[in-house]
């Protein structure tokens, strides 16, 4: 009898160990950002990823300003890397190891102002597809938007890259309902108040637009359907990119949370095993989960 119990206990411990080991490893990069809320949003995103039960999450923080000579994560140790970083260039050796990591099949996730970083880093811009500010212009690549007929437009008109109007809640329109990240989401849902990034530009190669948001002129937008959830195939790697997530309130949106959780899983594995939560927003009602202080 004792033996049986011991055996069961051993099996239980083994199962738990296997489960723990089966968690994927995610790394969030932070340390410099023109968004002062970054220490909080990093913690929020860490919590969202851990809540899936799929990830163990580590955070790496650079020096507060300038190129951090000691910033050298071993990217290859992770299944997916999430950037909440918008600051000085990384050391060259780190830049190279980062690109090598994605090209070899690593996952990368770009959130909001992380696409403002590194305007002059060619490979980074190839990986993220589109970016804004940081000196970006027609040399960075075309503007990308979806026209009224639903066609993806590559617009090479000269001009700066990166802009947004006044913050407001806006509707996200799913353009690809079969992709693992957006499958099962309502065709349109209302995102909590955020900056609606427009006029992003970049190489936009091997890019798939999964969702757009209409930049209403009433709020200073472009009058175009701007990419709001998209992916880039880069080498053997998968890049997931959402320009959403300006404020704490924006990242409390269940639409943002779900998009992040699913996007990170997809970047890590190419699949999504998570269900769309019951409190997901509808087209006329935002849904938030308070993040506390
Ligand atoms: Zn912002």
Short mmCIF file of C-alpha atoms and ligand atoms in Angstrom, two decimals:
data_model
loop_
_atom_site.label_atom_id
_atom_site.label_comp_id
_atom_site.label_asym_id
_atom_site.label_seq_id
_atom_site.Cartn_x
_atom_site.Cartn_y
_atom_site.Cartn_z
CA UNK A 1 0.00 0.00 0.00
CA UNK A 2 2.73 2.40 1.03
CA UNK A 3 4.63 1.50 -2.04
CA UNK A 4 1.62 2.25 -4.23
CA UNK A 5 1.17 5.65 -2.61
CA UNK A 6 4.85 6.41 -3.02
CA UNK A 7 4.67 5.41 -6.63
CA UNK A 8 1.66 7.66 -7.15
CA UNK A 9 3.42 10.51 -5.40
CA UNK A 10 6.45 9.98 -7.59
CA UNK A 11 4.31 9.97 -10.71
CA UNK A 12 2.62 13.17 -9.57
CA UNK A 13 5.95 14.89 -8.99
CA UNK A 14 7.20 13.68 -12.36
CA UNK A 15 4.07 14.96 -14.08
CA UNK A 16 4.43 18.33 -12.39
CA UNK A 17 8.08 18.51 -13.38
CA UNK A 18 7.27 17.66 -16.97
CA UNK A 19 4.51 20.29 -16.99
CA UNK A 20 6.87 22.89 -15.57
CA UNK A 21 9.52 22.02 -18.11
CA UNK A 22 6.99 22.18 -20.91
CA UNK A 23 6.43 25.90 -20.34
CA UNK A 24 7.88 28.02 -23.08
CA UNK A 25 10.41 30.68 -22.26
CA UNK A 26 9.59 34.28 -23.06
CA UNK A 27 11.86 37.29 -22.64
CA UNK A 28 10.58 40.88 -22.39
CA UNK A 29 13.06 43.63 -23.23
CA UNK A 30 12.66 46.99 -21.47
CA UNK A 31 14.76 49.80 -20.01
CA UNK A 32 14.31 52.77 -22.34
CA UNK A 33 11.06 54.09 -23.73
CA UNK A 34 9.53 57.50 -24.41
CA UNK A 35 6.42 56.03 -22.74
CA UNK A 36 6.99 56.59 -19.02
CA UNK A 37 4.57 53.79 -18.15
CA UNK A 38 6.99 51.14 -19.44
CA UNK A 39 7.87 49.60 -16.07
CA UNK A 40 4.16 49.02 -15.45
CA UNK A 41 3.28 47.84 -18.97
CA UNK A 42 6.14 45.33 -18.87
CA UNK A 43 4.70 43.89 -15.66
CA UNK A 44 1.21 43.84 -17.16
CA UNK A 45 2.43 41.98 -20.24
CA UNK A 46 4.42 39.55 -18.07
CA UNK A 47 1.24 38.86 -16.08
CA UNK A 48 -0.83 38.35 -19.24
CA UNK A 49 1.65 35.83 -20.61
CA UNK A 50 1.98 33.94 -17.33
CA UNK A 51 -1.83 33.82 -17.02
CA UNK A 52 -1.96 31.63 -20.14
CA UNK A 53 -0.05 28.93 -18.28
CA UNK A 54 2.07 28.52 -21.39
CA UNK A 55 5.03 30.73 -20.59
CA UNK A 56 7.64 31.40 -17.98
CA UNK A 57 8.62 35.02 -18.45
CA UNK A 58 11.92 36.76 -17.80
CA UNK A 59 12.59 40.47 -18.09
CA UNK A 60 15.84 42.06 -19.18
CA UNK A 61 16.33 45.76 -18.45
CA UNK A 62 18.90 47.88 -20.24
CA UNK A 63 20.69 50.89 -18.79
CA UNK A 64 18.50 53.99 -18.51
CA UNK A 65 20.14 55.83 -21.39
CA UNK A 66 22.64 55.36 -24.19
CA UNK A 67 23.88 52.12 -25.68
CA UNK A 68 24.15 49.59 -22.86
CA UNK A 69 27.46 47.76 -23.42
CA UNK A 70 26.35 44.95 -21.10
CA UNK A 71 23.06 44.29 -22.87
CA UNK A 72 23.67 40.83 -24.31
CA UNK A 73 20.81 38.38 -23.69
CA UNK A 74 21.27 34.87 -25.03
CA UNK A 75 18.23 35.15 -27.30
CA UNK A 76 18.56 31.54 -28.44
CA UNK A 77 17.61 30.43 -24.91
CA UNK A 78 14.07 31.72 -25.49
CA UNK A 79 11.10 30.61 -27.56
CA UNK A 80 9.94 34.17 -27.99
CA UNK A 81 11.21 37.69 -27.33
CA UNK A 82 8.83 40.62 -26.70
CA UNK A 83 10.04 44.19 -27.10
CA UNK A 84 8.80 47.00 -24.88
CA UNK A 85 11.94 48.95 -25.78
CA UNK A 86 12.26 52.24 -27.63
CA UNK A 87 15.69 53.68 -27.03
CA UNK A 88 19.36 53.84 -27.93
CA UNK A 89 20.90 51.28 -30.32
CA UNK A 90 22.00 47.97 -28.84
CA UNK A 91 25.65 46.93 -29.07
CA UNK A 92 26.47 45.66 -32.56
CA UNK A 93 27.19 42.15 -31.37
CA UNK A 94 23.76 42.05 -29.69
CA UNK A 95 22.07 43.34 -32.82
CA UNK A 96 23.68 40.56 -34.81
CA UNK A 97 22.77 37.83 -32.33
CA UNK A 98 19.19 39.12 -32.23
CA UNK A 99 18.78 38.97 -36.01
CA UNK A 100 20.49 35.56 -36.12
CA UNK A 101 18.03 34.36 -33.47
CA UNK A 102 14.96 35.36 -35.50
CA UNK A 103 16.39 34.11 -38.80
CA UNK A 104 17.07 30.73 -37.20
CA UNK A 105 13.40 30.39 -36.25
CA UNK A 106 12.99 32.51 -33.11
CA UNK A 107 9.77 34.35 -32.32
CA UNK A 108 9.65 38.13 -31.92
CA UNK A 109 6.78 40.33 -30.77
CA UNK A 110 6.66 44.09 -31.33
CA UNK A 111 4.33 46.19 -29.16
CA UNK A 112 3.46 49.84 -29.83
CA UNK A 113 6.53 52.13 -29.47
CA UNK A 114 8.93 49.22 -30.00
CA UNK A 115 8.26 49.99 -33.66
CA UNK A 116 9.63 53.50 -33.15
CA UNK A 117 13.06 52.13 -32.27
CA UNK A 118 16.04 51.69 -34.56
CA UNK A 119 14.94 53.68 -37.64
CA UNK A 120 18.34 53.06 -39.25
CA UNK A 121 18.77 49.37 -38.41
CA UNK A 122 17.99 47.68 -41.75
CA UNK A 123 17.45 44.12 -40.49
CA UNK A 124 15.29 45.22 -37.55
CA UNK A 125 13.03 47.09 -39.93
CA UNK A 126 12.85 44.09 -42.26
CA UNK A 127 11.81 41.99 -39.27
CA UNK A 128 9.13 44.35 -37.92
CA UNK A 129 7.72 45.18 -41.36
CA UNK A 130 6.62 48.71 -40.52
CA UNK A 131 7.82 51.40 -38.13
CA UNK A 132 7.32 55.03 -37.27
CA UNK A 133 9.36 58.08 -36.32
CA UNK A 134 13.12 57.56 -35.80
CA UNK A 135 13.88 59.43 -39.04
CA UNK A 136 11.76 57.06 -41.14
CA UNK A 137 10.68 58.32 -44.56
CA UNK A 138 10.25 57.06 -48.14
CA UNK A 139 13.71 55.48 -47.96
CA UNK A 140 12.36 53.19 -45.22
CA UNK A 141 9.75 51.65 -47.54
CA UNK A 142 6.12 52.23 -48.52
CA UNK A 143 3.14 53.23 -46.45
CA UNK A 144 0.79 50.24 -46.11
CA UNK A 145 -2.95 50.50 -45.78
CA UNK A 146 -6.15 48.76 -46.86
CA UNK A 147 -8.43 50.73 -49.16
CA UNK A 148 -12.23 50.91 -49.12
CA UNK A 149 -12.41 47.89 -51.45
CA UNK A 150 -10.38 45.84 -48.97
CA UNK A 151 -7.25 45.83 -51.13
CA UNK A 152 -3.80 46.14 -49.55
CA UNK A 153 -2.05 49.24 -50.89
CA UNK A 154 1.69 49.83 -50.97
CA UNK A 155 2.05 53.59 -51.25
CA UNK A 156 5.51 54.93 -52.09
CA UNK A 157 4.53 58.61 -51.77
CA UNK A 158 7.40 60.53 -50.13
CA UNK A 159 6.86 61.65 -46.56
CA UNK A 160 7.58 60.93 -42.96
CA UNK A 161 6.82 57.63 -41.31
CA UNK A 162 4.77 57.53 -38.11
CA UNK A 163 1.92 59.66 -36.86
CA UNK A 164 -1.18 59.49 -34.71
CA UNK A 165 -4.17 61.69 -33.97
CA UNK A 166 -5.96 62.20 -30.67
CA UNK A 167 -6.40 59.10 -28.55
CA UNK A 168 -9.83 57.49 -28.66
CA UNK A 169 -11.47 54.08 -28.53
CA UNK A 170 -11.54 52.60 -32.03
CA UNK A 171 -12.90 49.60 -33.90
CA UNK A 172 -10.49 46.87 -34.93
CA UNK A 173 -11.58 45.09 -38.12
CA UNK A 174 -10.31 41.56 -38.65
CA UNK A 175 -9.03 41.09 -42.22
CA UNK A 176 -7.87 37.49 -41.91
CA UNK A 177 -10.28 35.29 -39.97
CA UNK A 178 -8.38 32.07 -40.64
CA UNK A 179 -5.04 33.02 -39.12
CA UNK A 180 -4.40 31.28 -35.76
CA UNK A 181 -4.15 34.64 -33.93
CA UNK A 182 -7.43 36.14 -35.14
CA UNK A 183 -9.46 32.97 -35.68
CA UNK A 184 -12.62 33.10 -33.56
CA UNK A 185 -12.43 36.83 -32.83
CA UNK A 186 -15.55 38.82 -33.73
CA UNK A 187 -15.12 40.43 -37.14
CA UNK A 188 -15.07 43.83 -35.50
CA UNK A 189 -14.39 44.79 -31.89
CA UNK A 190 -14.01 48.01 -29.99
CA UNK A 191 -10.54 48.67 -28.60
CA UNK A 192 -10.16 50.88 -25.52
CA UNK A 193 -8.69 54.37 -25.88
CA UNK A 194 -5.32 54.25 -27.60
CA UNK A 195 -3.11 56.02 -30.09
CA UNK A 196 -4.12 54.86 -33.56
CA UNK A 197 -0.73 54.73 -35.27
CA UNK A 198 -0.87 55.77 -38.91
CA UNK A 199 1.58 56.51 -41.72
CA UNK A 200 3.84 53.70 -40.57
CA UNK A 201 6.30 52.70 -43.26
CA UNK A 202 8.91 50.03 -43.77
CA UNK A 203 10.06 47.23 -46.07
CA UNK A 204 6.75 45.36 -45.42
CA UNK A 205 8.04 42.22 -47.13
CA UNK A 206 6.47 38.83 -46.31
CA UNK A 207 3.92 40.70 -44.25
CA UNK A 208 0.34 39.60 -43.53
CA UNK A 209 -2.18 42.14 -42.28
CA UNK A 210 -4.57 40.39 -39.91
CA UNK A 211 -6.52 43.44 -38.74
CA UNK A 212 -6.88 47.14 -39.45
CA UNK A 213 -8.37 50.20 -37.77
CA UNK A 214 -9.90 53.13 -39.59
CA UNK A 215 -8.02 56.35 -38.89
CA UNK A 216 -10.98 58.69 -38.69
CA UNK A 217 -10.22 62.27 -39.77
CA UNK A 218 -12.43 63.44 -36.92
CA UNK A 219 -9.61 62.39 -34.57
CA UNK A 220 -6.79 63.57 -36.83
CA UNK A 221 -6.34 60.27 -38.65
CA UNK A 222 -5.57 59.54 -42.29
CA UNK A 223 -8.99 58.40 -43.48
CA UNK A 224 -7.37 55.04 -44.26
CA UNK A 225 -7.62 51.56 -42.79
CA UNK A 226 -4.31 51.27 -40.94
CA UNK A 227 -2.58 47.95 -40.12
CA UNK A 228 -3.30 47.15 -36.46
CA UNK A 229 -2.39 43.46 -36.14
CA UNK A 230 0.10 41.92 -38.56
CA UNK A 231 2.81 39.33 -38.98
CA UNK A 232 6.10 39.12 -40.82
CA UNK A 233 7.91 35.95 -41.89
CA UNK A 234 11.57 36.70 -41.42
CA UNK A 235 14.02 33.93 -42.30
CA UNK A 236 12.69 30.91 -40.43
CA UNK A 237 11.31 33.16 -37.71
CA UNK A 238 7.84 34.52 -37.00
CA UNK A 239 7.30 38.14 -36.07
CA UNK A 240 4.06 39.35 -34.53
CA UNK A 241 3.39 43.08 -34.45
CA UNK A 242 0.70 45.24 -32.89
CA UNK A 243 0.95 49.04 -32.87
CA UNK A 244 -1.66 49.10 -30.09
CA UNK A 245 -0.77 49.54 -26.41
CA UNK A 246 0.04 53.20 -25.71
CA UNK A 247 -1.35 53.58 -22.19
CA UNK A 248 -2.09 51.41 -19.19
CA UNK A 249 -5.78 51.75 -20.07
CA UNK A 250 -5.03 50.60 -23.66
CA UNK A 251 -3.27 47.50 -22.34
CA UNK A 252 -6.13 46.75 -19.95
CA UNK A 253 -8.36 46.16 -22.99
CA UNK A 254 -9.27 42.48 -23.27
CA UNK A 255 -8.84 42.81 -27.02
CA UNK A 256 -5.24 43.92 -26.51
CA UNK A 257 -4.60 41.25 -23.87
CA UNK A 258 -6.01 38.45 -26.03
CA UNK A 259 -4.18 39.68 -29.12
CA UNK A 260 -0.90 39.76 -27.18
CA UNK A 261 -1.37 36.34 -25.59
CA UNK A 262 -2.27 34.71 -28.88
CA UNK A 263 0.34 36.64 -30.87
CA UNK A 264 3.12 35.61 -28.51
CA UNK A 265 2.08 31.95 -28.65
CA UNK A 266 1.92 32.11 -32.44
CA UNK A 267 5.36 33.75 -32.66
CA UNK A 268 6.76 31.00 -30.44
CA UNK A 269 5.12 27.99 -32.10
CA UNK A 270 3.17 28.93 -35.22
CA UNK A 271 -0.02 27.77 -33.49
CA UNK A 272 -2.56 29.12 -31.02
CA UNK A 273 -4.13 26.83 -28.43
CA UNK A 274 -5.92 29.53 -26.39
CA UNK A 275 -9.64 30.19 -26.57
CA UNK A 276 -11.16 33.63 -27.11
CA UNK A 277 -12.21 34.72 -23.59
CA UNK A 278 -15.85 35.33 -22.67
CA UNK A 279 -15.17 38.96 -21.75
CA UNK A 280 -13.80 39.79 -25.23
CA UNK A 281 -15.04 43.18 -26.49
CA UNK A 282 -17.88 43.50 -28.98
CA UNK A 283 -18.20 46.03 -31.78
CA UNK A 284 -19.98 48.54 -29.56
CA UNK A 285 -18.62 47.79 -26.09
CA UNK A 286 -15.06 47.94 -24.79
CA UNK A 287 -14.01 45.36 -22.23
CA UNK A 288 -11.25 45.98 -19.69
CA UNK A 289 -9.54 44.13 -16.88
CA UNK A 290 -8.33 46.61 -14.25
CA UNK A 291 -4.58 46.21 -13.69
CA UNK A 292 -4.50 47.71 -10.18
CA UNK A 293 -1.74 49.96 -8.88
ZN1 LIG B 1 2.26 55.91 -27.61
#
